[in-house]
Tab-separated table of C-alpha atoms in Angstrom:
chain	number	residue	atom	x	y	z
B	108	MET	CA	89.483	62.458	140.706
B	109	ALA	CA	86.442	64.722	140.432
B	110	GLU	CA	83.856	63.430	137.956
B	111	LYS	CA	81.361	66.273	138.319
B	112	LEU	CA	81.748	70.007	138.569
B	113	SER	CA	80.120	69.867	141.984
B	114	ASP	CA	82.969	67.663	143.239
B	115	LEU	CA	85.502	70.456	142.789
B	116	ALA	CA	86.521	72.639	145.695
B	117	SER	CA	85.029	76.126	145.760
B	118	GLU	CA	88.477	77.657	145.286
B	119	VAL	CA	88.959	75.652	142.081
B	120	LEU	CA	85.507	76.573	140.808
B	121	ASP	CA	86.213	80.224	141.502
B	122	SER	CA	89.449	80.020	139.504
B	123	ILE	CA	87.563	78.490	136.578
B	124	VAL	CA	84.782	81.071	136.681
B	125	ALA	CA	87.323	83.896	136.842
B	126	GLN	CA	88.554	82.906	133.373
B	127	ILE	CA	85.101	83.282	131.799
B	128	ASP	CA	84.642	86.737	130.304
B	129	ASP	CA	81.351	85.978	128.544
B	130	VAL	CA	78.441	87.328	130.583
B	131	LYS	CA	75.891	85.055	128.941
B	132	SER	CA	77.888	81.974	129.925
B	133	LEU	CA	78.275	83.220	133.487
B	134	ARG	CA	74.548	83.716	133.870
B	135	SER	CA	73.819	80.301	132.406
B	136	LEU	CA	76.201	78.803	134.930
B	137	ALA	CA	74.570	80.724	137.788
B	138	GLN	CA	71.233	79.205	136.829
B	139	THR	CA	72.308	75.655	137.621
B	140	SER	CA	72.618	75.753	141.411
B	141	ARG	CA	72.751	77.974	144.462
B	142	ARG	CA	76.424	77.166	145.006
B	143	LEU	CA	77.398	78.218	141.490
B	144	GLN	CA	75.194	81.286	141.763
B	145	HIS	CA	77.176	82.450	144.796
B	146	ILE	CA	80.451	81.849	142.954
B	147	THR	CA	79.483	83.510	139.663
B	148	GLU	CA	77.570	86.578	140.884
B	149	PRO	CA	80.694	88.562	141.856
B	150	TYR	CA	81.805	88.219	138.227
B	151	ILE	CA	78.353	88.935	136.795
B	152	TYR	CA	78.014	92.146	138.791
B	153	ARG	CA	81.601	93.394	138.672
B	154	HIS	CA	80.919	95.516	135.561
B	155	ALA	CA	77.785	97.251	134.291
B	156	PHE	CA	77.502	98.711	130.796
B	157	VAL	CA	74.292	100.714	130.385
B	158	ARG	CA	72.799	102.879	127.634
B	159	THR	CA	69.519	104.048	129.198
B	160	GLY	CA	68.070	105.173	132.498
B	161	HIS	CA	65.697	102.217	132.431
B	162	GLU	CA	68.656	99.840	132.458
B	163	CYS	CA	69.942	101.659	135.540
B	164	TYR	CA	66.521	101.096	137.100
B	165	ASN	CA	66.840	97.385	136.334
B	166	LEU	CA	70.125	97.347	138.219
B	167	LEU	CA	68.415	98.936	141.209
B	168	ARG	CA	65.751	96.234	141.065
B	169	ALA	CA	68.495	93.595	141.057
B	170	PHE	CA	69.952	95.228	144.184
B	171	ASN	CA	66.582	95.280	145.951
B	172	GLY	CA	66.780	92.857	148.851
B	173	ARG	CA	70.253	91.784	147.728
B	174	SER	CA	72.467	94.691	148.816
B	175	GLU	CA	75.582	92.545	148.503
B	176	ARG	CA	75.167	92.713	144.728
B	177	ALA	CA	75.733	96.465	144.817
B	178	LEU	CA	78.956	95.875	146.735
B	179	MET	CA	80.136	93.540	143.961
B	180	LEU	CA	79.987	96.340	141.395
B	181	ARG	CA	83.471	97.605	140.520
B	182	SER	CA	82.946	99.361	137.190
B	183	ILE	CA	80.098	101.316	135.585
B	184	ASP	CA	80.226	102.401	131.943
B	185	ALA	CA	77.178	104.607	131.309
B	186	ARG	CA	77.006	105.712	127.672
B	187	PHE	CA	73.575	107.285	127.436
B	188	GLN	CA	72.234	107.280	123.908
B	189	SER	CA	68.915	109.144	123.869
B	190	ALA	CA	68.426	112.788	124.728
B	191	LYS	CA	64.747	111.991	125.298
B	192	ASP	CA	65.549	109.629	128.164
B	193	ASP	CA	64.047	111.237	131.282
B	194	SER	CA	65.222	108.501	133.652
B	195	MET	CA	69.000	108.944	133.431
B	196	GLY	CA	68.932	110.104	137.044
B	197	ASN	CA	68.557	106.457	138.085
B	198	LEU	CA	72.302	106.184	137.596
B	199	THR	CA	72.750	108.447	140.627
B	200	HIS	CA	71.117	105.857	142.893
B	201	VAL	CA	73.165	103.022	141.387
B	202	VAL	CA	76.390	104.929	142.030
B	203	GLN	CA	75.374	105.762	145.591
B	204	ALA	CA	74.666	102.092	146.296
B	205	ALA	CA	77.917	100.820	144.756
B	206	LEU	CA	80.145	101.641	147.717
B	207	ARG	CA	83.115	99.687	146.339
B	208	LEU	CA	83.026	101.175	142.849
B	209	ASN	CA	86.504	101.685	141.351
B	210	ASP	CA	85.780	102.926	137.824
B	211	LEU	CA	83.013	105.267	136.607
B	212	THR	CA	82.386	106.530	133.062
B	213	ILE	CA	79.512	108.860	132.147
B	214	GLU	CA	78.865	109.995	128.577
B	215	SER	CA	76.131	112.491	127.775
B	216	PRO	CA	73.698	111.551	124.994
B	217	TYR	CA	74.116	115.025	123.527
B	218	CYS	CA	77.869	115.060	122.930
B	219	ASN	CA	77.976	111.908	120.780
B	220	ARG	CA	76.393	113.508	117.732
B	221	GLY	CA	77.703	114.680	114.431
B	222	ARG	CA	75.694	117.903	114.661
B	223	TRP	CA	75.213	119.894	117.865
B	224	ARG	CA	71.723	120.700	119.098
B	225	ARG	CA	70.672	122.482	122.269
B	226	ALA	CA	70.453	120.342	125.379
B	227	ASP	CA	67.560	121.957	127.227
B	228	GLY	CA	67.162	120.564	130.730
B	229	TRP	CA	70.494	118.734	130.637
B	230	LYS	CA	72.100	120.841	133.376
B	231	THR	CA	69.682	119.537	136.009
B	232	THR	CA	70.336	115.947	134.965
B	233	MET	CA	74.094	116.491	134.910
B	234	GLU	CA	74.121	117.982	138.401
B	235	SER	CA	72.128	114.998	139.639
B	236	LEU	CA	74.573	112.551	138.053
B	237	LEU	CA	77.546	114.332	139.620
B	238	SER	CA	75.999	114.765	143.069
B	239	PRO	CA	77.611	111.539	144.437
B	240	LEU	CA	81.007	113.014	143.540
B	241	TRP	CA	80.169	116.075	145.598
B	242	GLU	CA	79.020	113.954	148.535
B	243	ALA	CA	82.269	111.981	148.344
B	244	SER	CA	84.568	115.011	148.210
B	245	TYR	CA	86.395	117.102	150.774
B	246	LEU	CA	83.926	119.917	150.013
B	247	ALA	CA	80.805	118.183	151.331
B	248	PRO	CA	79.775	118.352	154.993
B	249	GLU	CA	80.145	115.305	157.180
B	250	PRO	CA	77.428	112.722	156.494
B	251	ALA	CA	74.707	112.055	159.008
B	252	SER	CA	75.400	109.566	161.757
B	253	GLY	CA	75.113	105.993	160.560
B	254	THR	CA	75.589	106.831	156.877
B	255	SER	CA	78.687	106.552	154.706
B	256	ARG	CA	80.089	108.794	152.026
B	257	PRO	CA	79.676	107.289	148.552
B	258	LEU	CA	82.514	106.539	146.132
B	259	GLN	CA	85.249	106.171	148.730
B	260	ALA	CA	86.898	103.444	146.637
B	261	LEU	CA	86.709	105.290	143.295
B	262	ARG	CA	90.020	105.319	141.421
B	263	LYS	CA	89.125	106.277	137.833
B	264	LEU	CA	86.602	108.789	136.487
B	265	VAL	CA	85.770	109.565	132.829
B	266	LEU	CA	83.294	112.361	132.047
B	267	HIS	CA	82.220	113.200	128.490
B	268	LEU	CA	79.656	115.927	129.121
B	269	ASN	CA	78.309	119.113	127.554
B	270	GLY	CA	76.479	122.297	128.434
B	271	GLU	CA	72.962	123.352	127.479
B	272	PRO	CA	73.423	126.223	125.007
B	273	SER	CA	76.805	124.976	123.749
B	274	GLU	CA	78.898	121.843	123.528
B	275	PHE	CA	81.042	122.977	126.471
B	276	TRP	CA	80.106	122.682	130.129
B	277	ASN	CA	81.462	124.953	132.844
B	278	LEU	CA	83.526	123.198	135.475
B	279	GLN	CA	82.808	125.725	138.159
B	280	HIS	CA	81.869	125.367	141.823
B	281	ARG	CA	79.430	122.808	143.191
B	282	PRO	CA	79.116	120.025	142.178
B	283	TYR	CA	81.687	120.211	139.381
B	284	SER	CA	84.753	121.306	141.347
B	285	ALA	CA	84.338	118.213	143.533
B	286	ILE	CA	85.985	116.245	140.718
B	287	PHE	CA	89.295	117.705	141.865
B	288	ALA	CA	88.584	117.464	145.586
B	289	HIS	CA	88.039	113.718	145.750
B	290	PRO	CA	90.040	111.777	148.360
B	291	THR	CA	90.706	108.605	146.317
B	292	LEU	CA	90.662	109.454	142.595
B	293	GLU	CA	93.921	108.614	140.804
B	294	ASP	CA	92.853	108.899	137.146
B	295	VAL	CA	90.556	111.605	135.740
B	296	HIS	CA	89.542	112.185	132.105
B	297	ILE	CA	87.259	115.123	131.282
B	298	SER	CA	86.299	116.555	127.907
B	299	SER	CA	84.592	119.636	126.437
B	300	ALA	CA	84.850	121.631	129.659
B	301	ASN	CA	85.435	125.312	130.318
B	302	ILE	CA	87.744	125.533	133.332
B	303	LEU	CA	87.739	129.238	134.091
B	304	ASP	CA	89.501	131.485	136.596
B	305	GLU	CA	87.151	130.910	139.529
B	306	GLY	CA	86.213	127.343	138.643
B	307	LEU	CA	88.239	125.743	141.431
B	308	SER	CA	88.202	128.647	143.879
B	309	ASP	CA	85.971	126.836	146.372
B	310	ILE	CA	88.608	124.146	146.961
B	311	PRO	CA	90.606	125.047	150.096
B	312	ASP	CA	94.334	125.668	149.668
B	313	THR	CA	95.067	122.857	152.103
B	314	VAL	CA	93.468	120.179	149.898
B	315	ARG	CA	95.845	117.774	148.151
B	316	ILE	CA	94.575	114.831	146.133
B	317	PRO	CA	96.194	111.500	145.113
B	318	LEU	CA	95.660	112.146	141.383
B	319	LYS	CA	98.317	110.455	139.206
B	320	ARG	CA	96.824	110.632	135.695
B	321	LEU	CA	94.945	113.619	134.282
B	322	THR	CA	93.490	113.904	130.772
B	323	ILE	CA	92.063	117.291	129.803
B	324	ASP	CA	90.540	116.595	126.402
B	325	GLU	CA	89.324	119.329	124.016
B	326	CYS	CA	88.892	121.775	126.896
B	327	ASN	CA	89.244	125.501	127.448
B	328	ILE	CA	91.308	126.341	130.504
B	329	THR	CA	92.631	129.703	131.626
B	330	ILE	CA	96.130	130.176	132.974
B	331	LYS	CA	94.809	130.963	136.462
B	332	ALA	CA	92.681	127.821	136.544
B	333	PHE	CA	95.557	125.739	135.167
B	334	GLU	CA	97.859	126.951	137.936
B	335	ARG	CA	95.275	126.112	140.605
B	336	LEU	CA	94.711	122.705	139.060
B	337	MET	CA	98.422	121.891	139.022
B	338	MET	CA	98.664	122.722	142.731
B	339	LEU	CA	96.125	120.069	143.747
B	340	PRO	CA	97.755	116.665	142.960
B	341	LYS	CA	100.326	115.377	145.411
B	342	ALA	CA	102.377	113.761	142.647
B	343	LEU	CA	100.958	113.870	139.119
B	344	GLU	CA	102.680	111.380	136.798
B	345	TYR	CA	100.759	111.693	133.516
B	346	LEU	CA	99.234	114.795	131.918
B	347	TYR	CA	97.402	114.999	128.602
B	348	LEU	CA	96.580	118.659	128.039
B	349	GLY	CA	94.321	119.040	125.017
B	350	GLU	CA	93.143	122.583	124.458
B	351	SER	CA	90.027	123.267	122.404
B	352	GLN	CA	90.583	122.962	118.659
B	353	PHE	CA	87.119	122.901	117.157
B	354	CYS	CA	84.861	125.429	118.891
B	355	GLU	CA	85.531	129.036	117.902
B	356	ASP	CA	82.709	130.333	120.107
B	357	GLU	CA	84.762	129.491	123.200
B	358	GLU	CA	88.028	131.104	122.041
B	359	PRO	CA	88.044	134.026	124.538
B	360	HIS	CA	88.606	131.541	127.347
B	361	VAL	CA	91.998	130.371	126.077
B	362	GLU	CA	93.800	133.551	125.058
B	363	SER	CA	95.655	133.945	128.351
B	364	MET	CA	97.282	130.526	127.922
B	365	CYS	CA	98.749	131.651	124.613
B	366	HIS	CA	100.108	134.997	125.704
B	367	GLU	CA	101.602	134.015	129.054
B	368	PRO	CA	104.109	131.232	128.318
B	369	LYS	CA	106.241	131.920	131.367
B	370	GLU	CA	103.211	131.618	133.649
B	371	PHE	CA	102.135	128.476	131.805
B	372	PHE	CA	105.394	126.633	132.468
B	373	ALA	CA	105.553	128.010	136.007
B	374	ALA	CA	102.135	126.462	136.659
B	375	LEU	CA	103.225	123.167	135.125
B	376	ALA	CA	106.322	123.241	137.336
B	377	HIS	CA	104.186	122.474	140.396
B	378	GLN	CA	104.457	118.850	139.203
B	379	LYS	CA	108.084	118.930	138.048
B	380	SER	CA	109.223	116.412	140.661
B	381	SER	CA	106.774	113.693	139.614
B	382	LEU	CA	105.556	114.292	136.046
B	383	GLN	CA	106.776	111.439	133.831
B	384	THR	CA	104.619	111.840	130.703
B	385	PHE	CA	103.445	115.125	129.183
B	386	ILE	CA	101.281	115.112	126.050
B	387	TYR	CA	100.341	118.557	124.837
B	388	GLU	CA	97.827	119.473	122.143
B	389	PRO	CA	97.794	123.282	122.115
B	390	CYS	CA	94.991	125.336	120.628
B	391	ASP	CA	95.355	126.961	117.223
B	392	GLU	CA	95.798	130.343	118.889
B	393	TRP	CA	99.448	129.442	119.470
B	394	PHE	CA	99.967	129.200	115.724
B	395	ARG	CA	98.374	132.595	115.074
B	396	ILE	CA	100.791	134.371	117.398
B	397	SER	CA	103.338	135.901	115.034
B	398	HIS	CA	105.462	137.636	117.646
B	399	PHE	CA	107.416	135.442	120.001
B	400	THR	CA	110.911	135.313	121.363
B	401	ILE	CA	113.255	132.531	122.327
B	402	PRO	CA	112.364	131.622	125.923
B	403	ASN	CA	114.471	133.172	128.656
B	404	PHE	CA	113.069	130.859	131.332
B	405	PRO	CA	113.834	127.186	132.118
B	406	VAL	CA	110.814	125.723	130.219
B	407	LEU	CA	111.263	122.005	131.138
B	408	ALA	CA	114.823	122.028	132.442
B	409	ASP	CA	113.738	121.377	136.032
B	410	PHE	CA	111.538	118.395	135.131
B	411	LYS	CA	113.949	115.665	136.181
B	412	ALA	CA	111.249	112.955	136.302
B	413	LEU	CA	109.985	113.635	132.765
B	414	ARG	CA	110.618	110.640	130.488
B	415	GLU	CA	108.121	111.065	127.643
B	416	LEU	CA	107.173	114.271	125.833
B	417	ARG	CA	104.647	114.341	123.007
B	418	LEU	CA	103.848	117.579	121.212
B	419	ASN	CA	100.735	117.418	119.023
B	420	GLY	CA	100.675	120.971	117.689
B	421	ARG	CA	102.443	124.324	117.432
B	422	GLN	CA	103.765	125.810	120.643
B	423	HIS	CA	106.619	128.131	119.792
B	424	TRP	CA	108.220	128.414	123.203
B	425	LEU	CA	108.248	124.681	123.749
B	426	GLU	CA	109.589	124.043	120.243
B	427	HIS	CA	112.473	126.460	120.780
B	428	GLY	CA	113.028	125.114	124.265
B	429	LEU	CA	113.626	121.650	122.853
B	430	LYS	CA	116.677	122.996	121.033
B	431	GLU	CA	118.161	125.023	123.872
B	432	PRO	CA	120.510	123.240	126.314
B	433	THR	CA	119.250	125.335	129.227
B	434	CYS	CA	115.602	124.393	128.592
B	435	LEU	CA	115.723	120.636	127.988
B	436	PRO	CA	114.284	118.011	130.353
B	437	PRO	CA	117.496	116.255	131.443
B	438	ASN	CA	116.262	112.643	131.563
B	439	LEU	CA	113.952	112.464	128.546
B	440	THR	CA	113.874	109.037	126.866
B	441	SER	CA	110.983	109.429	124.378
B	442	LEU	CA	110.150	112.435	122.202
B	443	HIS	CA	107.335	112.803	119.664
B	444	LEU	CA	107.239	115.807	117.341
B	445	PRO	CA	104.268	116.688	115.139
B	446	ALA	CA	103.929	117.756	111.573
B	447	GLY	CA	103.960	121.477	110.995
B	448	THR	CA	106.553	122.458	113.596
B	449	ILE	CA	109.661	124.492	112.984
B	450	PHE	CA	111.574	121.220	112.788
B	451	ASP	CA	109.815	120.349	109.523
B	452	ASP	CA	110.896	123.674	108.074
B	453	GLU	CA	114.507	122.969	108.959
B	454	ILE	CA	114.277	119.503	107.455
B	455	LEU	CA	112.962	120.859	104.169
B	456	ARG	CA	115.627	123.531	104.016
B	457	SER	CA	118.322	120.892	104.396
B	458	LEU	CA	117.008	118.360	101.865
B	459	HIS	CA	119.041	119.362	98.856
B	460	ASP	CA	122.224	120.124	100.776
B	461	LYS	CA	122.331	116.827	102.671
B	462	LEU	CA	121.135	114.340	100.067
B	463	ASP	CA	124.606	113.462	98.802
B	464	ASP	CA	126.097	112.875	102.265
B	465	PRO	CA	124.788	109.585	103.723
B	466	GLU	CA	126.348	110.328	107.116
B	467	ALA	CA	124.776	113.743	107.614
B	468	LEU	CA	121.812	114.658	109.786
B	469	PRO	CA	119.655	117.785	109.722
B	470	PRO	CA	121.383	120.629	111.564
B	471	TRP	CA	118.894	120.623	114.427
B	472	LEU	CA	119.406	116.887	114.970
B	473	GLU	CA	123.178	117.245	114.862
B	474	LYS	CA	122.870	119.874	117.563
B	475	ALA	CA	120.128	118.287	119.631
B	476	LEU	CA	121.085	114.608	119.826
B	477	PRO	CA	124.187	115.140	121.984
B	478	LEU	CA	122.046	117.128	124.419
B	479	TYR	CA	119.541	114.285	124.909
B	480	ALA	CA	121.838	111.935	126.743
B	481	HIS	CA	119.087	109.430	127.632
B	482	LEU	CA	116.922	109.631	124.495
B	483	LYS	CA	115.938	106.198	123.156
B	484	LYS	CA	112.858	106.924	121.003
B	485	LEU	CA	112.253	109.725	118.513
B	486	ASP	CA	108.979	109.768	116.555
B	487	MET	CA	107.932	112.309	113.951
B	488	THR	CA	104.531	112.587	112.300
B	489	TRP	CA	104.684	113.814	108.728
B	490	ASP	CA	102.100	116.176	107.272
B	491	ALA	CA	100.761	114.678	104.041
B	492	ASN	CA	99.147	117.978	103.089
B	493	HIS	CA	102.444	119.890	103.092
B	494	HIS	CA	105.085	117.258	102.330
B	495	PRO	CA	104.083	114.738	99.609
B	496	THR	CA	105.619	111.391	100.503
B	497	SER	CA	105.849	110.473	96.826
B	498	GLU	CA	108.818	112.803	96.360
B	499	LEU	CA	111.776	110.445	95.946
B	500	ARG	CA	114.446	112.824	97.202
B	501	GLU	CA	112.507	113.384	100.392
B	502	LEU	CA	111.946	109.670	100.990
B	503	VAL	CA	115.591	108.806	100.425
B	504	TRP	CA	116.622	111.555	102.804
B	505	THR	CA	114.136	110.401	105.442
B	506	GLU	CA	115.317	106.790	105.262
B	507	ARG	CA	118.956	107.814	105.554
B	508	THR	CA	118.204	110.039	108.526
B	509	VAL	CA	116.359	107.246	110.342
B	510	THR	CA	119.268	104.871	109.718
B	511	ARG	CA	121.902	107.326	110.938
B	512	VAL	CA	119.929	108.179	114.073
B	513	HIS	CA	119.437	104.471	114.805
B	514	LYS	CA	123.195	103.923	114.671
B	515	ARG	CA	123.506	106.450	117.470
B	516	GLY	CA	121.314	104.296	119.702
B	517	ILE	CA	117.994	106.051	119.107
B	518	ARG	CA	115.007	104.389	117.452
B	519	MET	CA	113.612	106.989	115.069
B	520	ARG	CA	110.314	106.425	113.270
B	521	VAL	CA	108.419	108.630	110.830
B	522	PHE	CA	104.608	108.440	110.694
B	523	GLN	CA	101.854	110.003	108.662
B	524	PHE	CA	98.194	110.648	109.334
B	525	SER	CA	95.780	110.408	106.471
B	526	PRO	CA	94.342	113.843	105.642
B	527	VAL	CA	90.854	112.324	105.986
B	528	ALA	CA	89.357	112.547	109.477
B	529	GLU	CA	85.728	111.878	110.344
B	530	HIS	CA	85.945	112.243	114.122
B	531	GLN	CA	87.092	115.111	116.276
B	532	ARG	CA	88.211	114.828	119.857
B	533	PRO	CA	87.095	113.670	122.268
B	534	ILE	CA	86.885	110.077	121.064
B	535	LEU	CA	83.487	108.854	122.237
B	536	TYR	CA	81.618	105.559	122.355
B	537	GLY	CA	81.740	103.765	119.010
B	538	GLU	CA	84.549	105.930	117.656
B	539	ASP	CA	88.153	104.914	116.996
B	540	GLU	CA	91.379	106.758	117.588
B	541	PRO	CA	93.027	107.979	114.362
B	542	VAL	CA	95.528	105.572	112.894
B	543	ARG	CA	99.103	106.600	112.250
B	544	PHE	CA	100.746	104.919	109.288
B	545	MET	CA	104.442	104.240	109.608
B	546	LEU	CA	106.438	105.637	106.701
B	547	CYS	CA	109.913	104.741	107.827
B	548	SER	CA	111.612	102.864	110.661
B	549	PRO	CA	115.013	101.289	111.403
B	550	GLY	CA	115.513	98.058	109.493
B	551	SER	CA	112.353	98.473	107.418
B	552	GLY	CA	113.306	101.570	105.508
B	553	TYR	CA	110.537	103.401	103.710
B	554	VAL	CA	107.249	101.542	104.039
B	555	GLY	CA	104.720	104.018	102.736
B	556	MET	CA	100.961	104.308	103.144
B	557	PRO	CA	98.247	102.839	100.906
B	558	ARG	CA	96.564	105.444	98.739
B	559	ASN	CA	93.085	106.626	99.644
B	560	LEU	CA	93.082	104.557	102.816
B	561	ARG	CA	90.775	106.047	105.418
B	562	PRO	CA	92.156	105.576	108.936
B	563	TRP	CA	88.931	106.452	110.724
B	564	GLU	CA	86.181	103.889	111.092
B	565	GLY	CA	83.112	103.346	113.189
B	566	ALA	CA	81.449	106.741	112.746
B	567	ALA	CA	77.780	107.138	113.481
B	568	ASP	CA	75.265	108.750	111.196
B	569	SER	CA	76.063	112.439	111.595
B	570	ASP	CA	72.398	113.432	111.826
B	571	SER	CA	71.104	110.752	114.156
B	572	GLU	CA	71.763	109.254	117.533
B	573	TRP	CA	73.520	105.953	117.959
B	574	GLU	CA	71.349	102.968	117.190
B	575	ASP	CA	70.088	101.010	120.137
B	576	SER	CA	72.303	98.196	121.344
B	577	GLN	CA	71.281	95.756	124.015
B	578	SER	CA	73.172	96.223	127.238
B	579	ASP	CA	73.869	93.773	130.000
B	580	TRP	CA	70.926	95.086	132.043
B	581	ASP	CA	67.863	95.106	129.810
B	582	ASP	CA	64.445	93.732	130.859
B	583	ASP	CA	65.172	90.189	129.665
B	584	VAL	CA	68.277	90.066	131.813
B	585	LEU	CA	66.439	91.261	134.913
B	586	ASP	CA	63.643	88.732	134.431
B	587	ALA	CA	66.247	86.001	134.169
B	588	LEU	CA	67.883	87.157	137.407
B	589	ASP	CA	64.539	86.936	139.168
B	590	ASP	CA	64.028	83.458	137.717
B	591	ILE	CA	67.416	82.355	139.044
B	592	ASP	CA	66.573	83.528	142.554
B	593	ASP	CA	63.215	81.728	142.446
B	594	TYR	CA	64.758	78.586	140.979
B	595	ASN	CA	67.525	78.372	143.543
B	596	ASP	CA	65.272	79.270	146.463
B	597	ASP	CA	63.101	76.261	145.572
B	598	ASP	CA	66.117	73.987	145.424
B	599	ASP	CA	67.973	74.606	148.674
B	600	ASP	CA	69.049	70.980	148.903
B	601	ASP	CA	70.666	70.989	145.463
B	602	ASP	CA	74.186	69.562	145.621
B	603	GLY	CA	75.354	71.561	142.640
B	604	SER	CA	75.256	68.688	140.177
B	605	SER	CA	72.267	69.898	138.163
B	606	PHE	CA	72.985	71.310	134.737
B	607	GLY	CA	69.481	71.008	133.292
B	608	GLY	CA	67.131	73.730	132.167
B	609	GLU	CA	67.197	76.260	129.370
B	610	ASP	CA	69.087	79.525	129.354
B	611	GLU	CA	66.489	82.068	130.465
B	612	TYR	CA	68.640	85.147	129.979
B	613	GLY	CA	67.732	85.906	126.386
B	614	GLU	CA	70.103	87.575	123.955
B	615	LEU	CA	72.861	89.409	125.809
B	616	ALA	CA	75.694	91.669	124.905
B	617	THR	CA	78.830	89.605	125.294
B	618	GLN	CA	81.423	92.317	125.061
B	619	PHE	CA	82.145	94.962	127.636
B	620	HIS	CA	83.089	98.505	126.845
B	621	GLY	CA	85.267	100.030	129.559
């Protein structure tokens, strides 16, 4: 039986180290012997969370003479915090060196503010940060002999960026279009982008990418650009389409999406064979369109793979399509409807008529449920501003409806957002997603929501940048890494049994953000 840690086989030690998610403990363990350093370093370097360009420089110093460390890096979460940081470009060199990187997140220091200010000089920095994506894409020329393309193992990309004169950046041509011409990316999340007609025109028609998940968050996208974008993935499975809600200056870019519903669904139909989840947050322009007709096109009827549909705003054609047998996705199992849709109006109109009949459902539910043969989950989010949940008749009706729907084999739940909201999309570093409070569910009946409870927490000071927080790659950490190398180089004959010495790493962040 092993009495010392050094007596254990390397495979056993590796299994033990793999269970340690505290970076400080890993570095302390690496300090004890060369053998343990070799075992722990792949876990120390697998993820890098940085806030400044100087921390990126420290990573480069750690790679100097130890190129295998760069190959250990699997995830980079770069949440830059200071607009005055003139060394953010160091991240470019880190990314180029990390040839086995799987996950990359970049957040501009300008977008995570409560009040927008111009970002003079940011465009040059942004193009530098995105240049490895260009070099990795189908659009770049072949690399020189003896060199490799960067980011050929990248699977996930998150970009929270901005422009210089406005909060929105233009995803147009080099290097930005390379995001959608990458040979390995499967998951892309972009926010605050203008994706205009010619934005993806430099991508050849023959290019197809392995993209499976796409999140377009608080973006402006024209119908022409949306059609081109939907033609690129081989088999898209998840789409979050969030049109701009909060920037009126960019409105001209989105009008075509509102006035061409047939073209919109035709573009979406490029992924009808594979799309499983569709979450749609349409812009307010949809709501302002007073003239619309019941759709005379299939809408989602041809989307046989679609299992989950979540509608987070008004979209008249889609709302009507959900009630027409010829427009329904045939295999839908989960449906989420928002507050403020035409369904709420029908519910309110039927309150007084249906209250005395415990078996009755709203007319639209009576009509729709038989059409959704595979539906298992039905969620509705109530609008506290329009429908006070304190009204007893309404609550009794809601509880009865949930119970009756549940007896038909469908779990129906009713939620409510608090009218208070301190964050707008996109949700950035240090911010929390809004909380939905469940009002009613099968078996629980009416639950209700605490009064004056604010569901949003973690907001920064609206007039200042985020306070400094120590990352995993500050100066103290780098000095400790150098000390480890020196210590272990002087102790080549160590058998791994030494556990002496003080922790030289200093105070470290012990939680990752990724």
